[in-house]
Short mmCIF file of C-alpha atoms and ligand atoms in Angstrom, two decimals:
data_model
loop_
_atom_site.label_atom_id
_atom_site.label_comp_id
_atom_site.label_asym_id
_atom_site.label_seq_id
_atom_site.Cartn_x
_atom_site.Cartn_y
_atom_site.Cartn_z
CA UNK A 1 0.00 0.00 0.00
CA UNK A 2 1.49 2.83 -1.09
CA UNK A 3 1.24 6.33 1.10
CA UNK A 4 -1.67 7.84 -0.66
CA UNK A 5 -3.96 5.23 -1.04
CA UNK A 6 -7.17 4.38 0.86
CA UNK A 7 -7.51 1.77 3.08
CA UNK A 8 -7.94 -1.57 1.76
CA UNK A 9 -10.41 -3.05 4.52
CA UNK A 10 -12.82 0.24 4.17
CA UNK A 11 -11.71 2.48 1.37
CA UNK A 12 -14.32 1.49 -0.98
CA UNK A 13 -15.61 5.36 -0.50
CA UNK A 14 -12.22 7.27 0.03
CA UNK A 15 -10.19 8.45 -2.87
CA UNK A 16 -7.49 9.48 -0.39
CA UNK A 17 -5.12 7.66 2.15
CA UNK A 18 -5.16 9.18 5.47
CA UNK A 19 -2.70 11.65 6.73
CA UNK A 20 -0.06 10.41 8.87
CA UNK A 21 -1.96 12.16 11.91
CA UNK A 22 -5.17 10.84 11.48
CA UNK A 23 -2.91 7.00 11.03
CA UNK A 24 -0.97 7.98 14.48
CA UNK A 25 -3.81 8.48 16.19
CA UNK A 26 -6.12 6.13 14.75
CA UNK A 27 -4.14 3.24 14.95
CA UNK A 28 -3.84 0.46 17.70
CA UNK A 29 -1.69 -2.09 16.35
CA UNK A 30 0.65 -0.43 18.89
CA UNK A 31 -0.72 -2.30 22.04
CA UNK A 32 -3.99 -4.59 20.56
CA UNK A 33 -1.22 -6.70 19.19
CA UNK A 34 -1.54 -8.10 22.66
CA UNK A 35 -5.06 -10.08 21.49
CA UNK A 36 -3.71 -11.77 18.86
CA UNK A 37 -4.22 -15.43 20.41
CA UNK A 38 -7.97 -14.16 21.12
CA UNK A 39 -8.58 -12.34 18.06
CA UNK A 40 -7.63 -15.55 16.05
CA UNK A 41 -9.24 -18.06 18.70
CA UNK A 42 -12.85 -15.57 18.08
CA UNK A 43 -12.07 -15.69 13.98
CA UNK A 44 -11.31 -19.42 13.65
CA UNK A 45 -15.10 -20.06 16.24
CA UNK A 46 -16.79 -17.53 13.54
CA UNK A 47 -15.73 -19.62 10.89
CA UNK A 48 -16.71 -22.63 12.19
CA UNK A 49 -19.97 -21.70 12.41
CA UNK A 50 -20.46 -20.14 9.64
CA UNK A 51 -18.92 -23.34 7.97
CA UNK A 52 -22.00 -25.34 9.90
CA UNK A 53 -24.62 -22.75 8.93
CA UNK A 54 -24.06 -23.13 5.21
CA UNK A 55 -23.25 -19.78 5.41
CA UNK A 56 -19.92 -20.51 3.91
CA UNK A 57 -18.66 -23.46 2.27
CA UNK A 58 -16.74 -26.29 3.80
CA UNK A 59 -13.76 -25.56 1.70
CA UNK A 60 -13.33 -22.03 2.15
CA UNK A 61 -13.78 -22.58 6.43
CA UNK A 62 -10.90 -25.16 6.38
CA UNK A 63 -8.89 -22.66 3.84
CA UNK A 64 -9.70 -19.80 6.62
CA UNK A 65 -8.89 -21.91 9.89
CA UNK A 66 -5.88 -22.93 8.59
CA UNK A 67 -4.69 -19.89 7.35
CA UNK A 68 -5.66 -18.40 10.91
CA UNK A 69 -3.15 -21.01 12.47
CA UNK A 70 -0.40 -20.16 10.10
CA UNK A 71 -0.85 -16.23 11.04
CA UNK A 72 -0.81 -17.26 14.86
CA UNK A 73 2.01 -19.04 14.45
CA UNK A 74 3.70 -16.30 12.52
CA UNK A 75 3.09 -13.75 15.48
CA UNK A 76 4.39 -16.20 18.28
CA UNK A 77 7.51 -16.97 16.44
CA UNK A 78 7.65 -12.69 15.52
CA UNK A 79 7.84 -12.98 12.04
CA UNK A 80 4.73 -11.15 11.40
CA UNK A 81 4.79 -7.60 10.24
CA UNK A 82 2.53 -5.49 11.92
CA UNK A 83 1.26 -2.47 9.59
CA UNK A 84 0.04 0.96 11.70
CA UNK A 85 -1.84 1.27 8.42
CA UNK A 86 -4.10 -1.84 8.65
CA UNK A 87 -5.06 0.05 12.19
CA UNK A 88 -5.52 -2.97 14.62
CA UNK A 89 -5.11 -6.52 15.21
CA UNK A 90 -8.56 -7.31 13.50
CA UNK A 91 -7.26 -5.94 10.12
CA UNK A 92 -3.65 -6.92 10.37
CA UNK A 93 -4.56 -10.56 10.90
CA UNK A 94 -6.91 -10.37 7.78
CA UNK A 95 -4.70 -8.75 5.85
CA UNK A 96 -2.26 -11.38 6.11
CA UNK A 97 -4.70 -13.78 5.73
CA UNK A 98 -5.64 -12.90 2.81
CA UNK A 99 -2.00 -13.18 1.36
CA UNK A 100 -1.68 -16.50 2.44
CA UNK A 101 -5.34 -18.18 1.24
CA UNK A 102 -6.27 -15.53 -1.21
CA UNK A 103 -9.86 -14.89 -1.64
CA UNK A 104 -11.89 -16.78 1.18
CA UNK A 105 -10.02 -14.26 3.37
CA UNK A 106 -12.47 -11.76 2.56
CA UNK A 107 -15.54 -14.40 3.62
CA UNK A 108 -14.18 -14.55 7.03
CA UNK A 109 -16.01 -11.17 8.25
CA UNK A 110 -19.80 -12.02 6.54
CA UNK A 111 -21.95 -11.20 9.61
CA UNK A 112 -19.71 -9.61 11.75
CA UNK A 113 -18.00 -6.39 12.41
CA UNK A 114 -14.93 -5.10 14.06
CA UNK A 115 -17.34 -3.84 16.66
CA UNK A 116 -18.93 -6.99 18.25
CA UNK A 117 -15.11 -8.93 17.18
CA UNK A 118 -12.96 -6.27 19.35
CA UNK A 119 -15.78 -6.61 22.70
CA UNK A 120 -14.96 -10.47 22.40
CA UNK A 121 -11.34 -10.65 21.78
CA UNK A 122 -11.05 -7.62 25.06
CA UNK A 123 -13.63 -10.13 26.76
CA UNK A 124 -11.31 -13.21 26.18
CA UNK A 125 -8.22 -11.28 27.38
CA UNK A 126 -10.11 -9.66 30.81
CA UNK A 127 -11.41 -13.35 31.15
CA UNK A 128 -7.75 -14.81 31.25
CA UNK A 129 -6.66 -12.17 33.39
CA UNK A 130 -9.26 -12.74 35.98
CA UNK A 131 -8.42 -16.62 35.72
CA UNK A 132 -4.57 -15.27 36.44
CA UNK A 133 -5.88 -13.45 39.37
CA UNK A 134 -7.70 -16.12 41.15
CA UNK A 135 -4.59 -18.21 41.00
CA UNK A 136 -2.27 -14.99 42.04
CA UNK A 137 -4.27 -14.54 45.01
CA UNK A 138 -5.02 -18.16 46.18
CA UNK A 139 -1.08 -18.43 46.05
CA UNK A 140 -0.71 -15.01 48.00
CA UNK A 141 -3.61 -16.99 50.33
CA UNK A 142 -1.54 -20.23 50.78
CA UNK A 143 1.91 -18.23 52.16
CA UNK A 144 -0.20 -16.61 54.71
CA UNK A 145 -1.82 -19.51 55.91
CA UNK A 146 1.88 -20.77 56.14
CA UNK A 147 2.62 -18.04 58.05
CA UNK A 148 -0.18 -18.26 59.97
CA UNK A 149 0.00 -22.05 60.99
CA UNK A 150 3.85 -21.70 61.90
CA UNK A 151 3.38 -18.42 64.02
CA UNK A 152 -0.87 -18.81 65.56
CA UNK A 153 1.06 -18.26 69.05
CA UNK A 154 3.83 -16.26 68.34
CA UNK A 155 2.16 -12.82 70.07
CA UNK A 156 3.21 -9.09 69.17
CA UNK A 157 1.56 -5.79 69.35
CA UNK A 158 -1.97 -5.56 67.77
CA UNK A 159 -2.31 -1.39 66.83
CA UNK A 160 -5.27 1.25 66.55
CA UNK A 161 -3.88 4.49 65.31
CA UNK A 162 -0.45 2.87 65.02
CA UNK A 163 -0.27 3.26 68.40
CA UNK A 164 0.56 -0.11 70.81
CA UNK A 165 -3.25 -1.56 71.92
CA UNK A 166 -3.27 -5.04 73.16
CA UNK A 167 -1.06 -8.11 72.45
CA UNK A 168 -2.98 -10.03 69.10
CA UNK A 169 -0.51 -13.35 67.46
CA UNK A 170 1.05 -13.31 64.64
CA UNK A 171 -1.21 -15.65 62.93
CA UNK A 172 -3.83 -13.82 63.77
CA UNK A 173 -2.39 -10.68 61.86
CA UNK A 174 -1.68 -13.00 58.83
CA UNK A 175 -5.14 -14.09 58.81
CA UNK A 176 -6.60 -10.45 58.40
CA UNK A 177 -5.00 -10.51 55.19
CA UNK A 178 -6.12 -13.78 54.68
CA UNK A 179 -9.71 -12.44 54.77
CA UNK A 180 -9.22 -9.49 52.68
CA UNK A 181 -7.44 -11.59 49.56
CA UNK A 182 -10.45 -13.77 50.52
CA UNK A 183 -12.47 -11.35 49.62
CA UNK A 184 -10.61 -10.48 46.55
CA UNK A 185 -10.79 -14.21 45.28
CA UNK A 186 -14.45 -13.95 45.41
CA UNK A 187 -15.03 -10.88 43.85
CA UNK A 188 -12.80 -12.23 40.89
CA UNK A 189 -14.92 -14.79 40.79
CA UNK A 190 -17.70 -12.72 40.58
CA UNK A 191 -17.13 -10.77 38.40
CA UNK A 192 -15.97 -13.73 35.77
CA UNK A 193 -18.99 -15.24 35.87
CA UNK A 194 -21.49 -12.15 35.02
CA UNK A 195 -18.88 -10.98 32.31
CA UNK A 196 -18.46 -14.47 30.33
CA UNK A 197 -21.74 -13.90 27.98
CA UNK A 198 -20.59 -13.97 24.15
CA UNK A 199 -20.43 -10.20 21.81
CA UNK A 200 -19.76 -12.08 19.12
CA UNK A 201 -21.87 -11.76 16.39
CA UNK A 202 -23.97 -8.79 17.81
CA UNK A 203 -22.45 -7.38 14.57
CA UNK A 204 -22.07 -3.93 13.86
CA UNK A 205 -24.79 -3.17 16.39
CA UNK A 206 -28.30 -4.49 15.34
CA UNK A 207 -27.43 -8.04 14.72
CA UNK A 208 -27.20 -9.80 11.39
CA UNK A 209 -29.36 -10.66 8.70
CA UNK A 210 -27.22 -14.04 8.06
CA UNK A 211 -28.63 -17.03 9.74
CA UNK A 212 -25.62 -17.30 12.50
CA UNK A 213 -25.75 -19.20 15.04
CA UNK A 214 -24.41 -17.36 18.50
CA UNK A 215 -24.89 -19.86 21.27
CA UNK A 216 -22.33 -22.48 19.00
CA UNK A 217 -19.51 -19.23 18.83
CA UNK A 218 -20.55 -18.50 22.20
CA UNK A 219 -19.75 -21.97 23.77
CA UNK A 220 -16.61 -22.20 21.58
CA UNK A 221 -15.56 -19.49 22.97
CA UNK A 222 -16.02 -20.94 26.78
CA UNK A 223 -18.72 -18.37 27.29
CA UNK A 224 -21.96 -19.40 29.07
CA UNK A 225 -23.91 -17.65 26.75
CA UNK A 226 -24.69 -15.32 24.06
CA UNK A 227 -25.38 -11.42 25.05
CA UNK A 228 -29.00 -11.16 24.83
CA UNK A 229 -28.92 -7.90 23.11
CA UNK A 230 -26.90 -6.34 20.09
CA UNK A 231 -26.18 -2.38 21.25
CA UNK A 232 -25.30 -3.83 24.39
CA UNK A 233 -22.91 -6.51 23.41
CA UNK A 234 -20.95 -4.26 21.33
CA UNK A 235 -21.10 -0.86 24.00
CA UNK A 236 -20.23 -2.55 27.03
CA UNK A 237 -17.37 -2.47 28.87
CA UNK A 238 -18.53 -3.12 32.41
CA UNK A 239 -16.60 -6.19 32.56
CA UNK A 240 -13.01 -4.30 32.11
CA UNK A 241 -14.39 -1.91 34.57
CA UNK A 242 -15.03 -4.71 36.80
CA UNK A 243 -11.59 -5.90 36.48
CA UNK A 244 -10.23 -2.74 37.33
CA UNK A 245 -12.55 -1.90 39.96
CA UNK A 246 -11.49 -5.53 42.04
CA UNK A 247 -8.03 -4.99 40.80
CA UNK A 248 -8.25 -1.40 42.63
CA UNK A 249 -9.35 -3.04 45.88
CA UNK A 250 -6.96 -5.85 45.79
CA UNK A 251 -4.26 -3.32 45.73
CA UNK A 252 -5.27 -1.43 48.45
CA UNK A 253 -4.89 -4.55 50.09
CA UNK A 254 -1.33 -5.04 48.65
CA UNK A 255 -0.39 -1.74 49.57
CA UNK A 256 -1.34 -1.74 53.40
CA UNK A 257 0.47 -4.77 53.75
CA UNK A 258 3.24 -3.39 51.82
CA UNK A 259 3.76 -0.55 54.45
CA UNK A 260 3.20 -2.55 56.94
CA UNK A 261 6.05 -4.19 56.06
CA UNK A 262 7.73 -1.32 55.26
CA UNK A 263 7.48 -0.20 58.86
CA UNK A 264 7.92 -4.02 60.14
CA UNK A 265 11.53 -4.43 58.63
CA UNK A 266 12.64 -0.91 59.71
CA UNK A 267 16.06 -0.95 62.25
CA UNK A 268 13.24 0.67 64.93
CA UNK A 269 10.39 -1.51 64.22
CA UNK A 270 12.46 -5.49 63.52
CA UNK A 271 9.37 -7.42 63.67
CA UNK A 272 10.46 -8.83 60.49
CA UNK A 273 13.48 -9.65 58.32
CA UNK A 274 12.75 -9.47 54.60
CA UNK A 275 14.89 -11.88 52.77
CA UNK A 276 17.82 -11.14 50.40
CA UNK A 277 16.29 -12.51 47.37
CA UNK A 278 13.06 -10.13 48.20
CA UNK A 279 15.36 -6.81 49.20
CA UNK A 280 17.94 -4.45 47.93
CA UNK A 281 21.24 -2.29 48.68
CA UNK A 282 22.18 1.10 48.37
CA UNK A 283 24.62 2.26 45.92
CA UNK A 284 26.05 4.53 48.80
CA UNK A 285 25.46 3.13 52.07
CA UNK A 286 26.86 -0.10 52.61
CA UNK A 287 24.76 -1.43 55.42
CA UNK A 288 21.25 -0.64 53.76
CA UNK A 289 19.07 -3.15 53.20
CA UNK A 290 15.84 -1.78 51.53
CA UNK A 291 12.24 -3.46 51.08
CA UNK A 292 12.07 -2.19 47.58
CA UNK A 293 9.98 -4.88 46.67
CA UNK A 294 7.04 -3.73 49.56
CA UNK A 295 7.84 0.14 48.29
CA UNK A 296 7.00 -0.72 44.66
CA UNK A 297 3.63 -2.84 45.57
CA UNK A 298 2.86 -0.03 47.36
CA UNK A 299 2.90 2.65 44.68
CA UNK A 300 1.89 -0.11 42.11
CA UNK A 301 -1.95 0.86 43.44
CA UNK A 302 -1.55 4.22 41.91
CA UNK A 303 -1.53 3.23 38.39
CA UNK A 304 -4.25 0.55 39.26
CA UNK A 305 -6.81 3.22 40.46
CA UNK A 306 -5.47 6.25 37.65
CA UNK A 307 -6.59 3.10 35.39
CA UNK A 308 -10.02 2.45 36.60
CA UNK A 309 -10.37 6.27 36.72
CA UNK A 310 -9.56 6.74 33.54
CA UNK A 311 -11.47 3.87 31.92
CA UNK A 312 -14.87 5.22 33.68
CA UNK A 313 -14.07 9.01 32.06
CA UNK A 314 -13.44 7.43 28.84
CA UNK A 315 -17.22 5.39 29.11
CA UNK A 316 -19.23 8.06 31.28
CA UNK A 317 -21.51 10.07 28.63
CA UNK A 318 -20.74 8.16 25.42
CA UNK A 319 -24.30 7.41 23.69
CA UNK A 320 -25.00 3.67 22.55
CA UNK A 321 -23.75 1.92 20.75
CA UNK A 322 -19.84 1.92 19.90
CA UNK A 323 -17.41 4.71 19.95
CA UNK A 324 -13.97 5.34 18.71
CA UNK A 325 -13.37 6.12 22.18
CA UNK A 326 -13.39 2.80 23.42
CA UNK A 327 -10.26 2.19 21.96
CA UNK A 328 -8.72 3.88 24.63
CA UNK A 329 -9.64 0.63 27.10
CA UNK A 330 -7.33 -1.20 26.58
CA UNK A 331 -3.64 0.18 27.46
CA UNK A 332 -5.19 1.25 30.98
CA UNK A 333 -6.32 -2.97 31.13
CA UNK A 334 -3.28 -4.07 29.98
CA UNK A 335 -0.84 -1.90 32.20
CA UNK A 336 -3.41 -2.56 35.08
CA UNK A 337 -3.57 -6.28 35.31
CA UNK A 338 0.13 -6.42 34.30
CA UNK A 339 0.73 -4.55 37.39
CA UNK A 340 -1.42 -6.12 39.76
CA UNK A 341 -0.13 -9.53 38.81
CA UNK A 342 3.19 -8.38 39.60
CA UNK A 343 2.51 -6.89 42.88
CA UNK A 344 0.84 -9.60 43.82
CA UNK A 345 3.58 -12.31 42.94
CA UNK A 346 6.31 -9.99 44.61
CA UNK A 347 3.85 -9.79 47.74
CA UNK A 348 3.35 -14.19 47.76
CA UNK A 349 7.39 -13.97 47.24
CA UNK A 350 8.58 -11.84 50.34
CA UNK A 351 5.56 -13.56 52.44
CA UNK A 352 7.17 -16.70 51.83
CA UNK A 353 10.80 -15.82 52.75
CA UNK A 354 10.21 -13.70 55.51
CA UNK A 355 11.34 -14.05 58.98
CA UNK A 356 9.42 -13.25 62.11
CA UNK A 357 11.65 -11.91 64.77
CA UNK A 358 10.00 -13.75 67.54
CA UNK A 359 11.96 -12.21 70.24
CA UNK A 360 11.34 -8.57 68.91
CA UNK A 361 7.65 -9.43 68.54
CA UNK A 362 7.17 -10.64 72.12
CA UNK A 363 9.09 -7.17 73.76
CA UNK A 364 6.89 -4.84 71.53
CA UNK A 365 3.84 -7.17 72.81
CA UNK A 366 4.58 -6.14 75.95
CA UNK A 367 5.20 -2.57 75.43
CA UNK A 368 3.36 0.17 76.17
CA UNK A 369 0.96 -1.49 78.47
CA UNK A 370 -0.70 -3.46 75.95
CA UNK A 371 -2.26 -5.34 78.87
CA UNK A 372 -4.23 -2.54 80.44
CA UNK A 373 -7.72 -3.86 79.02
CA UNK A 374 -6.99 -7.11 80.78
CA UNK A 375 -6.33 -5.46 84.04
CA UNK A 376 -9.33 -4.11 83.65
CA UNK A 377 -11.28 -6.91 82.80
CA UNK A 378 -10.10 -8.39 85.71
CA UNK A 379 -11.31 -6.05 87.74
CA UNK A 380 -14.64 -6.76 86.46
CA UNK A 381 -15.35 -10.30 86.14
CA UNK A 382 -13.16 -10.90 89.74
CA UNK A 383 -14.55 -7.56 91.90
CA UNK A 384 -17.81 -6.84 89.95
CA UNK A 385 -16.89 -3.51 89.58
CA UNK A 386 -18.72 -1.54 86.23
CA UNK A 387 -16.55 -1.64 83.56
CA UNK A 388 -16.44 2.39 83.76
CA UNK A 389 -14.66 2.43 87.01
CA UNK A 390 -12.48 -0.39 86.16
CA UNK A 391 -11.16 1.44 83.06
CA UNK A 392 -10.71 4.72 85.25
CA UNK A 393 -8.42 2.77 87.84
CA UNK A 394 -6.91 0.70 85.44
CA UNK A 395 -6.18 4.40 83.93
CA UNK A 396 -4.33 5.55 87.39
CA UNK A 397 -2.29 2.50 87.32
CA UNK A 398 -1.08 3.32 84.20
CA UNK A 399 -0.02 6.93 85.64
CA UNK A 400 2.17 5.35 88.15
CA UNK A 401 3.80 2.63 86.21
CA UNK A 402 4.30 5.56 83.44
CA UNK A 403 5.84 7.82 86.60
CA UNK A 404 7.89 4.82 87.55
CA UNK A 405 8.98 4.15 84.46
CA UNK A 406 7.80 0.65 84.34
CA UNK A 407 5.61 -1.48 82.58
CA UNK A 408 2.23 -2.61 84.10
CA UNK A 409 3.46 -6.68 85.58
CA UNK A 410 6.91 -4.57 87.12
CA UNK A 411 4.44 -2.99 89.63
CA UNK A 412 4.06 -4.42 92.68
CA UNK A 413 1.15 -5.52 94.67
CA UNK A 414 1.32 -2.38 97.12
CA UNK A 415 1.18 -0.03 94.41
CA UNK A 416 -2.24 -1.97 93.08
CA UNK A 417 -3.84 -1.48 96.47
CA UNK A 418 -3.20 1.94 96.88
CA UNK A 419 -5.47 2.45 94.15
CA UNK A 420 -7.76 -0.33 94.77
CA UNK A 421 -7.44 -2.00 98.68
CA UNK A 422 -9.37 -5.39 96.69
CA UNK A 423 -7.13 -6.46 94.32
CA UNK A 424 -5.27 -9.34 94.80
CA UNK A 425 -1.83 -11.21 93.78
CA UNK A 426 -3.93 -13.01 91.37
CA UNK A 427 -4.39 -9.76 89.24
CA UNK A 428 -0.88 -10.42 87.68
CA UNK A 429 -2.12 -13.65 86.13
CA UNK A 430 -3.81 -11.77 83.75
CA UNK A 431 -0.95 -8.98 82.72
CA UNK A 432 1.04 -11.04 81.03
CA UNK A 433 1.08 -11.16 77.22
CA UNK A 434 0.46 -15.22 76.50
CA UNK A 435 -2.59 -15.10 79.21
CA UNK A 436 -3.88 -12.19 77.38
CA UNK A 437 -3.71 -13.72 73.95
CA UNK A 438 -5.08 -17.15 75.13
CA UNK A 439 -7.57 -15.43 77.06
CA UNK A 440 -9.16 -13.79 73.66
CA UNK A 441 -11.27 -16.98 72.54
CA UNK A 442 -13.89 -15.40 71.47
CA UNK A 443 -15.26 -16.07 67.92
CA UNK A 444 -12.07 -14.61 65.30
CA UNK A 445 -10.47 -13.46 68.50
CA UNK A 446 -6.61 -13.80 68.71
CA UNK A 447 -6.67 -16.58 70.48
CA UNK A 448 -3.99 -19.27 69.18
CA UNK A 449 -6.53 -21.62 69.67
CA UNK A 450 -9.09 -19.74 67.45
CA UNK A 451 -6.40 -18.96 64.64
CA UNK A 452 -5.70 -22.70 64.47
CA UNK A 453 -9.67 -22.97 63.65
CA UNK A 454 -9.53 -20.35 61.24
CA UNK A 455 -6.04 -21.33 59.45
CA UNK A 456 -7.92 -25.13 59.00
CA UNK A 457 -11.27 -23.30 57.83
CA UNK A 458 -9.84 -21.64 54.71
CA UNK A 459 -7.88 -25.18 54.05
CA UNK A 460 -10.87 -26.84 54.13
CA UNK A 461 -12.51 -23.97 52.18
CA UNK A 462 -9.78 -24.02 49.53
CA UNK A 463 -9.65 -27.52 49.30
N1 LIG B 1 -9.39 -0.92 17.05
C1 LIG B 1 -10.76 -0.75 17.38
C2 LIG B 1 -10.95 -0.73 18.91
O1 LIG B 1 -10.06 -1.04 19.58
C3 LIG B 1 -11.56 -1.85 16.79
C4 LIG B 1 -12.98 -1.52 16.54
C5 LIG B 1 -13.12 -0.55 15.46
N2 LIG B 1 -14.46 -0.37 15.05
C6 LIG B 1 -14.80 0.63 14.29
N3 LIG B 1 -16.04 0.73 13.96
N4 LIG B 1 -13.95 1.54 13.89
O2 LIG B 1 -11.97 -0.36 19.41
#
């Protein structure tokens, strides 16, 4: 094709080529090239059928799957020349085609348009992304549970406000994110299931006047079903939004766990100790030891939610049916799922190698009178008091552990009775940090007990 000439797939009405401008901006070869496998798996299902509803003839179907397979194989192996002016993957793929069989080529799109062909190649992509997520996160799911088991009575300091509030264990902590990639999981699964109904030959818009049959493409294609209506099929993309919208959620996730373990592997924090393989050095400073990996997972979320953002601007107020806007979906998918893939299999990575610093744990646990809601429990189930009053003594003995510079079990009986003349020895029972923990049984309490029960529900759950 030379520069001035029209465009070979929809020219018949243009007696000029466009200008380079219009081709820059028109095209995307650039990025689509990334549904190659799905635009050629959604051509070679079209063919079949229309092969089976006499549509087209036998010979001309096995002339166009075969061709299809030779094109495929010429992209994997990155021989193929992609052409900015054939526009996208549809039309570079039929172009080429069409050099390689000749004249059934130009059968292949009877009853069809790019329209309802790009919603089901984007489909089949989304839908293998959200199959890659649901086996990111049940991996991310499994190291947790591993660090749960090992560590369901290893105890540390449970937070509000980031500020020391009562001793939780370590498997108990793990588990929280357990539930939230729980969560995740089941949105993903979710959302596969409403968005697996079939565009594909929805057409142009209104349907076709060809005697297709949709359900056959449709379960070809591993969909559950045809789209039950045309200007839908072809204007929707509520399943990419979907995507993005759990992938946005699920990376919040990542991302408070990332800082977490940002602050966890800090020289003032050592609850952890990321491993080498999952860390980095400085160029200057030769005893740094960075969490890099966390850092990135962390700011990984930003492009994930600038993505779903700026899918729903492109989609808010365009009028049915398709626009040349919706070309802009798919770099935002594409960069989006690549990224959440990879923050999640850096986040299952430094899970697995990590190190609890036991010994670290167990001091913060008992910092900063993390027991003080004990003491005053105490106070109520042994001496009846309301828990009101128990909290405001409990609140003076903090004062004068604070003023003598201990921590709550270093004070001795004397000073408990000056505040209270009832308490007894048995008070200090409860301030230590193991009775505390073992003491929290109640339902998803941090009870070791109870985060053995939970660890063994989601095995059995996963199972
Ligand atoms: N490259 C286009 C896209 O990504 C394919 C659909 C083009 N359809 C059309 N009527 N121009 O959306």
């Amino acid at each position: 094709m030379t520069d001035n000439s029209s465009n070979t797939m929809w020219g018949g009405r243009f007696a000029a080529g466009p200008d380079a401008i219009m081709e820059a901006i028109n095209a995307s070869i650039g990025f689509d090239q990334r549904m190659a496998a799905q635009d050629i798996a959604g051509s070679r299902a079209h063919a079949a059928m229309l092969g089976a509803t006499d549509i087209l003839t036998d010979t001309d179907v096995a002339a166009i799957r075969e061709g299809l397979l030779t094109v495929l194989s010429e992209i994997e192996g990155g021989t193929f020349q992609f052409s900015t002016a054939l526009e996208d993957i549809h039309m570079n793929v039929e172009s080429r085609l069409k050099e390689i069989i000749g004249e059934p080529a130009g059968r292949l799109h009877t009853g069809r348009s790019r329209n309802d062909q790009v919603a089901t190649d984007f489909k089949l992509w989304v839908r293998d992304q959200f199959d890659a997520a649901e086996a990111g996160l049940l991996a991310l799911i499994n190291a947790l549970l591993g660090q749960a088991e090992a560590g369901a009575d290893w105890v540390m300091p449970g937070f509000t406000h980031l500020q020391v509030a009562q001793p939780v264990t370590w498997g108990h902590h793990m588990l929280a994110y357990v539930e939230m990639f729980g969560r995740d999981l089941s949105r993903v699964r979710d959302a596969r299931k409403r968005m697996n109904e079939s565009p594909l030959g929805a057409a142009a818009l209104a349907g076709t006047s060809f005697p297709i049959d949709r359900h056959m493409t449709a379960e070809a294609l591993g969909f559950d079903r045809p789209s039950a209506n045309s200007l839908d099929a072809v204007s929707d993309r509520d399943f990419a939004l979907d995507f993005l919208s759990v992938a946005s959620i699920s990376a919040m996730h990542l991302s408070r766990f990332a800082e977490e373990l940002v602050i966890w592997s800090s020289a003032q924090f050592r609850f952890v100790t990321l491993s080498d393989r999952f860390s980095t050095g400085s160029s200057i400073m030769p005893q740094k030891k960075n969490p890099d990996a966390a850092e990135l997972i962390r700011a990984k979320v930003g492009r994930i939610y600038g993505a779903n953002t700026g899918l729903m601007m492109v989609m808010k107020g365009l009028p049915l049916t398709y626009s040349k806007d919706m070309q802009e979906d798919k770099e935002q998918v594409f960069d989006a799922a690549d990224s959440w893939m990879l923050a999640m299999a850096a986040m299952e990575g430094m899970v697995k190698d990590m190190t609890a610093n036991r010994d670290e744990l167990a001091v913060a646990a008992a910092s900063g009178f993390s027991t003080a809601t004990d003491l005053a429990d105490w106070l109520v189930r042994v001496l009846g008091m309301p828990f009101r009053d128990a909290h405001h003594i409990t609140g003076t003995l903090v004062a004068i552990a604070e003023s003598k510079n201990c921590d709550l079990p270093d004070l001795t009986l004397a000073d408990m009775q000056s505040v209270h003349a009832q308490i007894t020895v048995e008070v200090f029972d409860v301030l230590g940090v193991q009775n505390s923990v073992n003491s929290r049984m109640s339902y998803g309490g941090t009870a070791p007990a109870q985060v053995r029960a939970q660890v063994q529900r989601w095995k059995d759950k996963l199972a």
